[in-house]
mmCIF file of C-alpha atoms in Angstrom:
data_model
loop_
_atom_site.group_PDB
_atom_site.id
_atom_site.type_symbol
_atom_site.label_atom_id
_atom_site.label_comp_id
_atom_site.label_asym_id
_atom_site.label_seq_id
_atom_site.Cartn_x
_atom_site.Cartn_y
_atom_site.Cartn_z
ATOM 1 C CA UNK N 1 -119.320 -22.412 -9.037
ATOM 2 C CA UNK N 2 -121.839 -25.498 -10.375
ATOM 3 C CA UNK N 3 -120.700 -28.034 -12.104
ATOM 4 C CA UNK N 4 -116.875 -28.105 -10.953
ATOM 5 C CA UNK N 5 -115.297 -30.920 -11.051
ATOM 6 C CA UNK N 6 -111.562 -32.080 -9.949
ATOM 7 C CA UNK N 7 -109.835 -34.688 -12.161
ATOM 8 C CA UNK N 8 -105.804 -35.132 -12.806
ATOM 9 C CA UNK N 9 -104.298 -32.878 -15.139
ATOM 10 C CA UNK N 10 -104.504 -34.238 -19.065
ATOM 11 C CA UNK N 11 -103.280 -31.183 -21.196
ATOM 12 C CA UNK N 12 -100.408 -29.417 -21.960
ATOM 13 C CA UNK N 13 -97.669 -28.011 -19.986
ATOM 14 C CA UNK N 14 -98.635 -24.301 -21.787
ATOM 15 C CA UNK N 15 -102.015 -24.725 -20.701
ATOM 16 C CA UNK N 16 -100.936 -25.580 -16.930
ATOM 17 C CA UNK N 17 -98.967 -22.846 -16.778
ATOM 18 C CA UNK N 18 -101.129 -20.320 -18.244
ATOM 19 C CA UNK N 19 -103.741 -20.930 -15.295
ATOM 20 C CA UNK N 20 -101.111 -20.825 -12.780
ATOM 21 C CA UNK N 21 -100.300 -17.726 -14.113
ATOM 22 C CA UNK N 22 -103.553 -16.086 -13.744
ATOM 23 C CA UNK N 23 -105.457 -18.229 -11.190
ATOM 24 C CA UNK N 24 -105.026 -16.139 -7.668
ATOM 25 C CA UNK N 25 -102.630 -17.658 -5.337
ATOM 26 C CA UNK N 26 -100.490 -19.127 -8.174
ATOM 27 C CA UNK N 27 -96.844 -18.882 -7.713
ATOM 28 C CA UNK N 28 -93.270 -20.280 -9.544
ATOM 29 C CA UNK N 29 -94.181 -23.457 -7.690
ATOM 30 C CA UNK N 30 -97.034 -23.965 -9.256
ATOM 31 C CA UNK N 31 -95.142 -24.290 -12.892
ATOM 32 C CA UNK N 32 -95.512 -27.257 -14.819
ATOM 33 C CA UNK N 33 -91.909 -28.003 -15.266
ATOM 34 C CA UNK N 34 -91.293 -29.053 -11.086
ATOM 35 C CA UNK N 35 -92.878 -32.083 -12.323
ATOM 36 C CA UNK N 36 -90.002 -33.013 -14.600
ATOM 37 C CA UNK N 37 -87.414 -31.875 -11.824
ATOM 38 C CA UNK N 38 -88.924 -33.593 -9.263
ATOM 39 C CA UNK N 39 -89.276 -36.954 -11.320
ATOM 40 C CA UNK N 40 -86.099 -36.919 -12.779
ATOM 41 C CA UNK N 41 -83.827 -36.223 -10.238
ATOM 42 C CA UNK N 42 -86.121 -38.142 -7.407
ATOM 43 C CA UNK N 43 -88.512 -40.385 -9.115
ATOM 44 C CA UNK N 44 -91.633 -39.549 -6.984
ATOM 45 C CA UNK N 45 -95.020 -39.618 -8.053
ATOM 46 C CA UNK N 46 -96.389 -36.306 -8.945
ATOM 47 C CA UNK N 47 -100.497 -36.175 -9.567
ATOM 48 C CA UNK N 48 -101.390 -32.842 -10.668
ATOM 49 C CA UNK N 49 -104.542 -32.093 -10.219
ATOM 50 C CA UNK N 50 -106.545 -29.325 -12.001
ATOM 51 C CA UNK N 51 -110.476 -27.966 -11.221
ATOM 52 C CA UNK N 52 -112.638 -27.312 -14.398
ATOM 53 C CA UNK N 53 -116.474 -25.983 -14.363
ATOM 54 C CA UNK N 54 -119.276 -26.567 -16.852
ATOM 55 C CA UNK N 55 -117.058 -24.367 -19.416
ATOM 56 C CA UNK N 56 -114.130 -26.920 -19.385
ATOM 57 C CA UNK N 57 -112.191 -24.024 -18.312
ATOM 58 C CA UNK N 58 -109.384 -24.260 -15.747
ATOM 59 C CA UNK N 59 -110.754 -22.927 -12.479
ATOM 60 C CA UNK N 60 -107.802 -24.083 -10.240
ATOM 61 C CA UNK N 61 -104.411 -25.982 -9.798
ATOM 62 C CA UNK N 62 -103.278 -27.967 -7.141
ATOM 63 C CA UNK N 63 -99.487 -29.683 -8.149
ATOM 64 C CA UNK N 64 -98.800 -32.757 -5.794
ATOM 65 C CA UNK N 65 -96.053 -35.047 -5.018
ATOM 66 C CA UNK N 66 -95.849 -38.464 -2.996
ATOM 67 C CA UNK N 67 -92.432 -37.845 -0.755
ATOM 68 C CA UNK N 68 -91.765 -41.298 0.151
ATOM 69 C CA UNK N 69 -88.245 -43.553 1.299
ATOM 70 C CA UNK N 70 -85.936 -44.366 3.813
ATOM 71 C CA UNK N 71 -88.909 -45.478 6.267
ATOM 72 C CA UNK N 72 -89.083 -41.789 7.141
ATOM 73 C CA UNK N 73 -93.384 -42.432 6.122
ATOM 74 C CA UNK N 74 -95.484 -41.234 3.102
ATOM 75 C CA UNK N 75 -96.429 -37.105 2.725
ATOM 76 C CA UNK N 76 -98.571 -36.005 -0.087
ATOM 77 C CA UNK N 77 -97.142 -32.349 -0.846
ATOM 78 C CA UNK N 78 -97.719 -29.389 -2.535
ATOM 79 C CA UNK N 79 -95.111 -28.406 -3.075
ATOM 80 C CA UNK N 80 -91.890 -30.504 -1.468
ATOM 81 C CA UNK N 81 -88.429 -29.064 -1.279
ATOM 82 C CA UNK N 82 -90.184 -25.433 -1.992
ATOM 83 C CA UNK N 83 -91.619 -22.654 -0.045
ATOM 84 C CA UNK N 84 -95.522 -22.546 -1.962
ATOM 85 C CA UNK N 85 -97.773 -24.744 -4.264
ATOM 86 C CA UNK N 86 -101.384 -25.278 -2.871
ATOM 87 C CA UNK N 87 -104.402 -24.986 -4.251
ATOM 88 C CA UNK N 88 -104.520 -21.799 -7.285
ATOM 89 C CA UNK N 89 -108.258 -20.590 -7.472
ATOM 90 C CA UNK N 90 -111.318 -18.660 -6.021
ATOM 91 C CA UNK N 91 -112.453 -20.173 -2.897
ATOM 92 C CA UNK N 92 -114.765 -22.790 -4.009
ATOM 93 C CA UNK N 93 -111.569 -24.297 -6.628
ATOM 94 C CA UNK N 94 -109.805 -24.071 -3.968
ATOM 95 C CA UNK N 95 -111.586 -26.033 -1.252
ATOM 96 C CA UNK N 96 -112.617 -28.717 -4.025
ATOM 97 C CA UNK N 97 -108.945 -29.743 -4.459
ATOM 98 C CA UNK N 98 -108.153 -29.703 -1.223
ATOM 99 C CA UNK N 99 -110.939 -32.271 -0.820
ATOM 100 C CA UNK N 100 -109.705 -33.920 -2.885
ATOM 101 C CA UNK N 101 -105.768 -34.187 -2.210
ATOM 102 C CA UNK N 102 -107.347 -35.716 1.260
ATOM 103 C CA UNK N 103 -109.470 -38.231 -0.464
ATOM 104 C CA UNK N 104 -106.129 -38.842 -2.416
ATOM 105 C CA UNK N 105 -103.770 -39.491 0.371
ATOM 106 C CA UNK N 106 -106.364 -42.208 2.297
ATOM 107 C CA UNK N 107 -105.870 -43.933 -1.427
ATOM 108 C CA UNK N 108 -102.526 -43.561 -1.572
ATOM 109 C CA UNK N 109 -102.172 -44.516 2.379
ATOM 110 C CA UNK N 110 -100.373 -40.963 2.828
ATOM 111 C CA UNK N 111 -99.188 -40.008 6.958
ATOM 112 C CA UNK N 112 -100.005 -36.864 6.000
ATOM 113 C CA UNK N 113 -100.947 -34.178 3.993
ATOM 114 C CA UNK N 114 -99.714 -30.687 3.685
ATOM 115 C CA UNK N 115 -100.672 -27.896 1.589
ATOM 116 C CA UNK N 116 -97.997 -25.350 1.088
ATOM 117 C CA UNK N 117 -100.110 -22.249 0.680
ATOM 118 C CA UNK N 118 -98.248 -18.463 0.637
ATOM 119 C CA UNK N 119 -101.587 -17.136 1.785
ATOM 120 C CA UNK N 120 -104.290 -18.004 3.885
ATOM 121 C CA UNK N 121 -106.996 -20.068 1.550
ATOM 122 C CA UNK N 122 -109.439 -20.608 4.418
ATOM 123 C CA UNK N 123 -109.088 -24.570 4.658
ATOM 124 C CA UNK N 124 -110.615 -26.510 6.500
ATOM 125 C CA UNK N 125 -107.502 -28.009 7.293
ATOM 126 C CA UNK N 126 -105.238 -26.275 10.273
ATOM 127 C CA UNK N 127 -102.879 -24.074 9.424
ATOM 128 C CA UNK N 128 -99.269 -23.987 10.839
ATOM 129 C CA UNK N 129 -97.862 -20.604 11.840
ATOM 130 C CA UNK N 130 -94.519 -21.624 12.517
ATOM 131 C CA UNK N 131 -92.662 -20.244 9.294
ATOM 132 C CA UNK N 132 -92.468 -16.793 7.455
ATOM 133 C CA UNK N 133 -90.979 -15.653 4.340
ATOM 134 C CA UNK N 134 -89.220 -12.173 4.541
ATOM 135 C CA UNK N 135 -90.139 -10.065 2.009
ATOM 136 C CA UNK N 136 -88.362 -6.762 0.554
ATOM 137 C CA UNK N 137 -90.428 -4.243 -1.441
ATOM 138 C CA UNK N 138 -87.992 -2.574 -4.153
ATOM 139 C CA UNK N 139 -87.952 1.231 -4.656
ATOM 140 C CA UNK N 140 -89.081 2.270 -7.658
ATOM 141 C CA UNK N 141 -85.489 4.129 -8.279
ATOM 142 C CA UNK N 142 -84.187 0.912 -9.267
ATOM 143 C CA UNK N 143 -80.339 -0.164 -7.640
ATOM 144 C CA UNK N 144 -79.180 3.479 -6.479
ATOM 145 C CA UNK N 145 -82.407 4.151 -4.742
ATOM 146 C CA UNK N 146 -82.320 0.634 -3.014
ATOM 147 C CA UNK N 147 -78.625 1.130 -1.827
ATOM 148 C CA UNK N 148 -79.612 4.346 -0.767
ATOM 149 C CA UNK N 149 -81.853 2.826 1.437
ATOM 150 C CA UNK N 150 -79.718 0.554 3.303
ATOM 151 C CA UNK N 151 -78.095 1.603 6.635
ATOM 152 C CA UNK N 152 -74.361 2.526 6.793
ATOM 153 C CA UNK N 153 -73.594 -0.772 8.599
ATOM 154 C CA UNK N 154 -75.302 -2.912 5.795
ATOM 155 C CA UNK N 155 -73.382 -1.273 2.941
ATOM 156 C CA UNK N 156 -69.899 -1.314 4.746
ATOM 157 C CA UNK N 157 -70.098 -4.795 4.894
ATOM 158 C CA UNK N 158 -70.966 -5.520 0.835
ATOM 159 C CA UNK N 159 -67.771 -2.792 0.293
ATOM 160 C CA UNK N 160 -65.697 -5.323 2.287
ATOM 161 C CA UNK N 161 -66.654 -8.482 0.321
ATOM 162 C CA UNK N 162 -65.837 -5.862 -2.722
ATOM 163 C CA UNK N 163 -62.736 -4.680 -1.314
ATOM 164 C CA UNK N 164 -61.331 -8.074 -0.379
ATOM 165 C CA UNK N 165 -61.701 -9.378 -3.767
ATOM 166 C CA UNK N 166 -64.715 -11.029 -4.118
ATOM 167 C CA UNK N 167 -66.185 -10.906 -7.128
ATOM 168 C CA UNK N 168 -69.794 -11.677 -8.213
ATOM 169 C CA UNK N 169 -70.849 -13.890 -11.575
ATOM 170 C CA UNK N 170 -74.055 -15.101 -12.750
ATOM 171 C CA UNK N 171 -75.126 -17.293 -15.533
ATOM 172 C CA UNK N 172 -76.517 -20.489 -16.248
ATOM 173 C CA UNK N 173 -72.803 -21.662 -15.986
ATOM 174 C CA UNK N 174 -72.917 -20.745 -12.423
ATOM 175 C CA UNK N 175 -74.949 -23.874 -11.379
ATOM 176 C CA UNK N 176 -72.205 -26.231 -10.766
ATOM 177 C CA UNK N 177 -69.913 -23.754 -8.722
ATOM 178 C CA UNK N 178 -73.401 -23.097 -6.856
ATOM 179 C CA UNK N 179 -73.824 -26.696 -6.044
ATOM 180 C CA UNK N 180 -70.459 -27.184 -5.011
ATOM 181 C CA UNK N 181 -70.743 -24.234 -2.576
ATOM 182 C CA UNK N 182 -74.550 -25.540 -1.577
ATOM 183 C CA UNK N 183 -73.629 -29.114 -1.108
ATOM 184 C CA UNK N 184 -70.851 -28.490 1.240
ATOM 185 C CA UNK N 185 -72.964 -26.233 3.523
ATOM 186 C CA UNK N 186 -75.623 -28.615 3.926
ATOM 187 C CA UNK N 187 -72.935 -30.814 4.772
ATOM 188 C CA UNK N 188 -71.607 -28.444 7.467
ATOM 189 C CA UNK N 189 -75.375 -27.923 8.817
ATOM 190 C CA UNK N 190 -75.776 -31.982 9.529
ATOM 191 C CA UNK N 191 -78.294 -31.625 6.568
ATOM 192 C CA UNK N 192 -78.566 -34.176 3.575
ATOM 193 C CA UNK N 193 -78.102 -32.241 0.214
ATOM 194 C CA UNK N 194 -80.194 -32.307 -2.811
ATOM 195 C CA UNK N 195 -78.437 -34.144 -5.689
ATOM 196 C CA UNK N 196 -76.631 -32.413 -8.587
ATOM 197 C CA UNK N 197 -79.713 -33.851 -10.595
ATOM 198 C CA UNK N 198 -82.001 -31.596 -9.270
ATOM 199 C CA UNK N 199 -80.646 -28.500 -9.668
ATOM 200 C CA UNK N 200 -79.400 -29.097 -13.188
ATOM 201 C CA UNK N 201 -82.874 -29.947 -13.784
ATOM 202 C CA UNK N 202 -83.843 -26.572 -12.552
ATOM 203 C CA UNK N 203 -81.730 -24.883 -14.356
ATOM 204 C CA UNK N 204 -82.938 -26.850 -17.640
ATOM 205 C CA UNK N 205 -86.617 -26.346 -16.898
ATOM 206 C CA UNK N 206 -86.926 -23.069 -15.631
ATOM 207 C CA UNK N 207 -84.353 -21.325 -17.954
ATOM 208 C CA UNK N 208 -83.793 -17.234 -17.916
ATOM 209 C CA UNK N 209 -86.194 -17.584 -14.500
ATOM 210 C CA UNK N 210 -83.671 -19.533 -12.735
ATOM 211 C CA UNK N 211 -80.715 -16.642 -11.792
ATOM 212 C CA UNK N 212 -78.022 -18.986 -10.541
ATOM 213 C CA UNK N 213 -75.191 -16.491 -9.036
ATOM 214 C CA UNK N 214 -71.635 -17.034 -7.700
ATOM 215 C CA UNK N 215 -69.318 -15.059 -5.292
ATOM 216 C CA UNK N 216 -65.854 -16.024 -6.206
ATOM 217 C CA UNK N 217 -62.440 -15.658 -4.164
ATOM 218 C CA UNK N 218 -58.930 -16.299 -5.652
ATOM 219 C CA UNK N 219 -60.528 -18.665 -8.233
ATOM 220 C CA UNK N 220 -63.154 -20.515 -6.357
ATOM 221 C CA UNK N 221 -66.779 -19.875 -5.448
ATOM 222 C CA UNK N 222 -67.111 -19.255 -2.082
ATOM 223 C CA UNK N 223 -70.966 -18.214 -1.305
ATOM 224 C CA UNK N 224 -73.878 -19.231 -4.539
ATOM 225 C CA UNK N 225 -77.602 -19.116 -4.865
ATOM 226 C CA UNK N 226 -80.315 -19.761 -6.775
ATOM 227 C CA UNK N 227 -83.598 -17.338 -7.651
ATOM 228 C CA UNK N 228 -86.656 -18.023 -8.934
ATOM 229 C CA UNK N 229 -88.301 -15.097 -10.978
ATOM 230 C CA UNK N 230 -91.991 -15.149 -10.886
ATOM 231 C CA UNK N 231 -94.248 -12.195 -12.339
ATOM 232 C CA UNK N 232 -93.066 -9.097 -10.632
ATOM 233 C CA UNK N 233 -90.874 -10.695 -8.103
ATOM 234 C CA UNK N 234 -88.030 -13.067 -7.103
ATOM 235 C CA UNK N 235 -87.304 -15.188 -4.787
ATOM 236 C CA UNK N 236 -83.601 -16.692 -3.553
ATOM 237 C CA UNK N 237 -85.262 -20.012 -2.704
ATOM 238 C CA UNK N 238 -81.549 -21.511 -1.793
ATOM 239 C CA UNK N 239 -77.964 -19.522 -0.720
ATOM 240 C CA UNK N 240 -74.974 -20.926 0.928
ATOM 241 C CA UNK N 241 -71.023 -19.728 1.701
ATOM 242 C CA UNK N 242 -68.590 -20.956 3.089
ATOM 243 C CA UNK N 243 -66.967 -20.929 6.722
ATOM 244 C CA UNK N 244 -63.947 -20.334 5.919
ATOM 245 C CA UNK N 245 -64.704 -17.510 3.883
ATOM 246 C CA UNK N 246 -66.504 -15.565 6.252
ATOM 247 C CA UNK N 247 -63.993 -12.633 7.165
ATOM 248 C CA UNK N 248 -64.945 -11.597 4.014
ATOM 249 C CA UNK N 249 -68.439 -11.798 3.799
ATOM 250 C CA UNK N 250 -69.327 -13.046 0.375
ATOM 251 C CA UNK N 251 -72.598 -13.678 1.482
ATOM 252 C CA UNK N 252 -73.435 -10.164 1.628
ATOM 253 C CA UNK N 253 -72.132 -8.957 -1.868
ATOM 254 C CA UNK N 254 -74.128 -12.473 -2.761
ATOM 255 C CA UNK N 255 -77.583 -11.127 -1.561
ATOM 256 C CA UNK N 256 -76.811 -7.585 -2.845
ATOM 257 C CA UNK N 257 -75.954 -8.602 -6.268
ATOM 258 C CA UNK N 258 -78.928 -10.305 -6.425
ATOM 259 C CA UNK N 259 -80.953 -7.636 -5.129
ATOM 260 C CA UNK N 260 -79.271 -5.238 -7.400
ATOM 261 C CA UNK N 261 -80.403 -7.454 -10.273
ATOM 262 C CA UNK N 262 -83.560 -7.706 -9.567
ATOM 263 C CA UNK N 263 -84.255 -3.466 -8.848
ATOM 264 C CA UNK N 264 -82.896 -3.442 -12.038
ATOM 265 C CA UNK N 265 -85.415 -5.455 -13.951
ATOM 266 C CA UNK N 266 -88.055 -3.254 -12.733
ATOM 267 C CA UNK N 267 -89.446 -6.298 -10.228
ATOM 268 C CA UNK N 268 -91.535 -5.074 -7.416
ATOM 269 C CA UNK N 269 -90.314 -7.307 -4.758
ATOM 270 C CA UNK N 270 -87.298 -9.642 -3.407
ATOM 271 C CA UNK N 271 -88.375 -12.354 -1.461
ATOM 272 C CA UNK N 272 -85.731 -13.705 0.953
ATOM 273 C CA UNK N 273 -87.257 -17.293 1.605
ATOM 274 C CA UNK N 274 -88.770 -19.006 4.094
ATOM 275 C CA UNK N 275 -86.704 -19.286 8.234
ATOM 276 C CA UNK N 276 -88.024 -19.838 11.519
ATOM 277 C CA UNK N 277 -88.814 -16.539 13.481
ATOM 278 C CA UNK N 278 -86.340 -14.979 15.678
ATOM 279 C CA UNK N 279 -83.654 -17.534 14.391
ATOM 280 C CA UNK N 280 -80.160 -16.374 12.774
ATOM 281 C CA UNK N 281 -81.111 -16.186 9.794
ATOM 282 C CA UNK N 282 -84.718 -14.617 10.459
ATOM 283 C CA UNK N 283 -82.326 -11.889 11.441
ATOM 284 C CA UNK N 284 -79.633 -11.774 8.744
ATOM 285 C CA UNK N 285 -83.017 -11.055 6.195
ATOM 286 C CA UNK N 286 -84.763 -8.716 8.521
ATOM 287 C CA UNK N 287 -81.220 -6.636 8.713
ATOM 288 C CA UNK N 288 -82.134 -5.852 4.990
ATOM 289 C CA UNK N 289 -85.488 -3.968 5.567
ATOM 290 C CA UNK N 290 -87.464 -6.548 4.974
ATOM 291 C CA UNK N 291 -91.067 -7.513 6.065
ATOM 292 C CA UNK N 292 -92.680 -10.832 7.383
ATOM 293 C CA UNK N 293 -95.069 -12.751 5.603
ATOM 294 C CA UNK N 294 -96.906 -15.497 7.355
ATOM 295 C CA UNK N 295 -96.772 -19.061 5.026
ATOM 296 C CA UNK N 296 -100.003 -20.704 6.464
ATOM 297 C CA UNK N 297 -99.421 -23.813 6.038
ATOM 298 C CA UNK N 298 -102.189 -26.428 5.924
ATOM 299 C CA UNK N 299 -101.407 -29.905 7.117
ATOM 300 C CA UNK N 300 -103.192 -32.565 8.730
ATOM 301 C CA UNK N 301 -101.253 -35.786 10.049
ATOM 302 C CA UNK N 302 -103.659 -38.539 8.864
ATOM 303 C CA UNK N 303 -101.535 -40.894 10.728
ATOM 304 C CA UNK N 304 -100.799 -40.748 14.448
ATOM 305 C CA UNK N 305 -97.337 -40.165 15.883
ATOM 306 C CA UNK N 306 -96.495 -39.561 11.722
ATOM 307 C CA UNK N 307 -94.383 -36.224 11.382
ATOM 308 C CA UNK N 308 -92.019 -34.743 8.745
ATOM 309 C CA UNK N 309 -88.494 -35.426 9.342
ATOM 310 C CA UNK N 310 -86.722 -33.224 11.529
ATOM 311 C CA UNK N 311 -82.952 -32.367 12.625
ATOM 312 C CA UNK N 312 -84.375 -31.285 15.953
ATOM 313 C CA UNK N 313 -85.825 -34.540 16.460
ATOM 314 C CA UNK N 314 -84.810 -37.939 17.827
ATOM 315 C CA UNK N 315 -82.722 -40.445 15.774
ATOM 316 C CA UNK N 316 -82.592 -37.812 13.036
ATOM 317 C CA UNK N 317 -81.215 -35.199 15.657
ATOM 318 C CA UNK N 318 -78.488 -37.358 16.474
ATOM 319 C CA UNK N 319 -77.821 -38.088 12.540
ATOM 320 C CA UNK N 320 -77.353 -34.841 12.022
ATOM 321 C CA UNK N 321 -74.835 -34.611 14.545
ATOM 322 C CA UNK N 322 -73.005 -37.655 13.017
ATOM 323 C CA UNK N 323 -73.229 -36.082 9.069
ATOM 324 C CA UNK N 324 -71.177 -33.017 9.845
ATOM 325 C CA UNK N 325 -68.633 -35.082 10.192
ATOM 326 C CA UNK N 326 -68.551 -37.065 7.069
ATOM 327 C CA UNK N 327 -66.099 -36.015 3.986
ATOM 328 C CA UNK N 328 -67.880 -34.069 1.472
ATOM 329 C CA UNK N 329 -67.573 -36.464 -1.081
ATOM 330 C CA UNK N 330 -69.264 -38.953 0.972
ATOM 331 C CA UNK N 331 -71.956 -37.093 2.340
ATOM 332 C CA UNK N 332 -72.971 -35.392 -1.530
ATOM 333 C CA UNK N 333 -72.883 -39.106 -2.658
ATOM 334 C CA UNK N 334 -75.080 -40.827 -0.138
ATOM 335 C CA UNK N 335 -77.314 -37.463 0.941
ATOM 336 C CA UNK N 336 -79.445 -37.274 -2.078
ATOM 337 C CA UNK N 337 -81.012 -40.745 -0.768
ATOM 338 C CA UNK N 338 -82.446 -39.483 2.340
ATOM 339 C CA UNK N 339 -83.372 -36.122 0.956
ATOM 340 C CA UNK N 340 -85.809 -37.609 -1.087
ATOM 341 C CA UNK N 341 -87.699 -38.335 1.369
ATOM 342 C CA UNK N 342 -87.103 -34.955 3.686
ATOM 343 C CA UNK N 343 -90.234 -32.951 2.146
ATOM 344 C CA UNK N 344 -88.597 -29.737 3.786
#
């Protein structure tokens, strides 16, 4: 396309979200309102950055956020702490921001860059083929023709969750039990928690497309999570439950309510989130019937030696070894300042 041109975004939150809307490659990430969440409940820089041709007409979107603190380095994202967000546009759009989110992190003295892309935008940047998504087409029968399709072992396991009392609630009232159920999980992992900032500000922002959903057990949530409806689809972009709990699996009536939602709305397909192949829960989501999706990645590590945090890794291996044991309290208190600057 002549004439394009890459500048930071001036206009209105409608008009950003009408491209991402119907610029290929756009997804829920791409949404204007991740800017508020993010600054609000983290107070990073986000530059969003849009491509416009000789028509002054959106061509593409590229959001992007400097992750930075606790000496862990500096990553310009798109998008941190979610599964998509690079560039939104034909091929030329696309390659013009990604030009230009390089040229922005040597200004901003960035470690690295990375480019969250849920397909393959042909970058010139290399593309990391270490994570999938797990994706579940929905039947066109709506909820009975999904359950139908489950195996015998699936559905005996969301009866016991039913028959044990569990019982499943959604609403945006359902945030804080979620949280409560989310932050002591990540606990229980050795991971750092987001803070009950960001997910009210989720839950403020994205409104009716935010399905925040609770299994309960004798008067306390005991498995929660939190969709994202986008177009046709959904996708549970964070679930947790609880130990304890287990025996009963909640988790299961968890996912199947939420599945059973979605079939009925008519949505097309139920995305499962991102996981490492041939890890635990790579296999709890493929039990389901669902598909991989390759989430090519682009990244390229401006500085060398610089790498995103990891709990596999050195110092931060051991931390996590150290965080598991920490009261709840104390680890939901003090987490949210080192997952600010986790852009996982």
């Amino acid at each position: 396309m002549s004439g394009l041109r890459v500048e930071p975004f001036a206009g209105t939150a409608a008009e950003w979200d009408a491209a991402a809307a119907a610029l290929p490659g756009g997804t829920f990430s791409h949404r204007f309102g991740w800017k508020r969440v993010i600054e609000d409940a983290y107070r990073q820089r986000c530059i969003y950055l849009a491509a416009r041709g000789d028509d002054d007409e959106i061509a593409g979107i590229l959001p992007l956020v400097l992750v930075r603190g606790m000496g862990f380095g500096r990553f310009l994202v798109s998008m941190p702490y979610l599964n998509a967000g690079g560039p939104a546009g034909d091929a030329d759009a696309a390659g013009a921001l990604t030009a230009a989110a390089e040229t922005l992190a040597a200004e901003l003295h960035a470690d690295t860059v990375e480019l969250r892309c849920a397909a393959d935008a042909g970058s010139a940047l290399p593309a990391a083929r270490d994570k999938v998504t797990c994706v579940l087409d929905l039947p066109a029968g709506g909820p009975d023709a999904l359950w139908k399709g489950f195996g015998s072992k699936l559905r005996s396991q969301v009866k016991r969750a039913e028959r044990e009392g569990v019982e499943m609630r959604f609403g945006p009232e359902q945030a804080e039990p979620f949280f409560a159920v989310f932050s002591r999980h990540m606990r229980d992992l050795g991971t750092p928690t987001h803070p009950w900032s960001f997910f009210r500000a989720v839950r403020d922002e994205m409104g009716a497309d935010a399905w925040f959903g609770c299994a309960w057990l004798d008067g306390r949530p005991v498995a929660g999570g939190c969709a994202l409806a986008w177009a046709d689809s959904v996708e549970m972009t964070w679930a947790s439950s609880l130990r304890e709990a287990a025996r009963c699996a909640p988790n299961m009536l968890l996912y199947w309510s939420f599945l059973r939602r979605a079939a009925d709305a008519g949505l097309a397909s139920f995305d499962f989130g991102r996981c490492t192949p041939g890890g635990p829960t790579h296999a709890f989501k493929r039990q389901w019937g669902t598909r991989d999706v390759p989430l090519p990645w682009v990244r390229r590590v401006r500085t060398p030696g610089a790498a995103a945090p990891s709990a596999d890794r050195g110092a931060f291996a051991l931390g996590t070894r150290l965080w598991k044991h920490l009261p709840v309290p104390v680890a939901t208190l003090i987490g949210p300042a080192l997952r600010r600057a986790i852009p996982a």
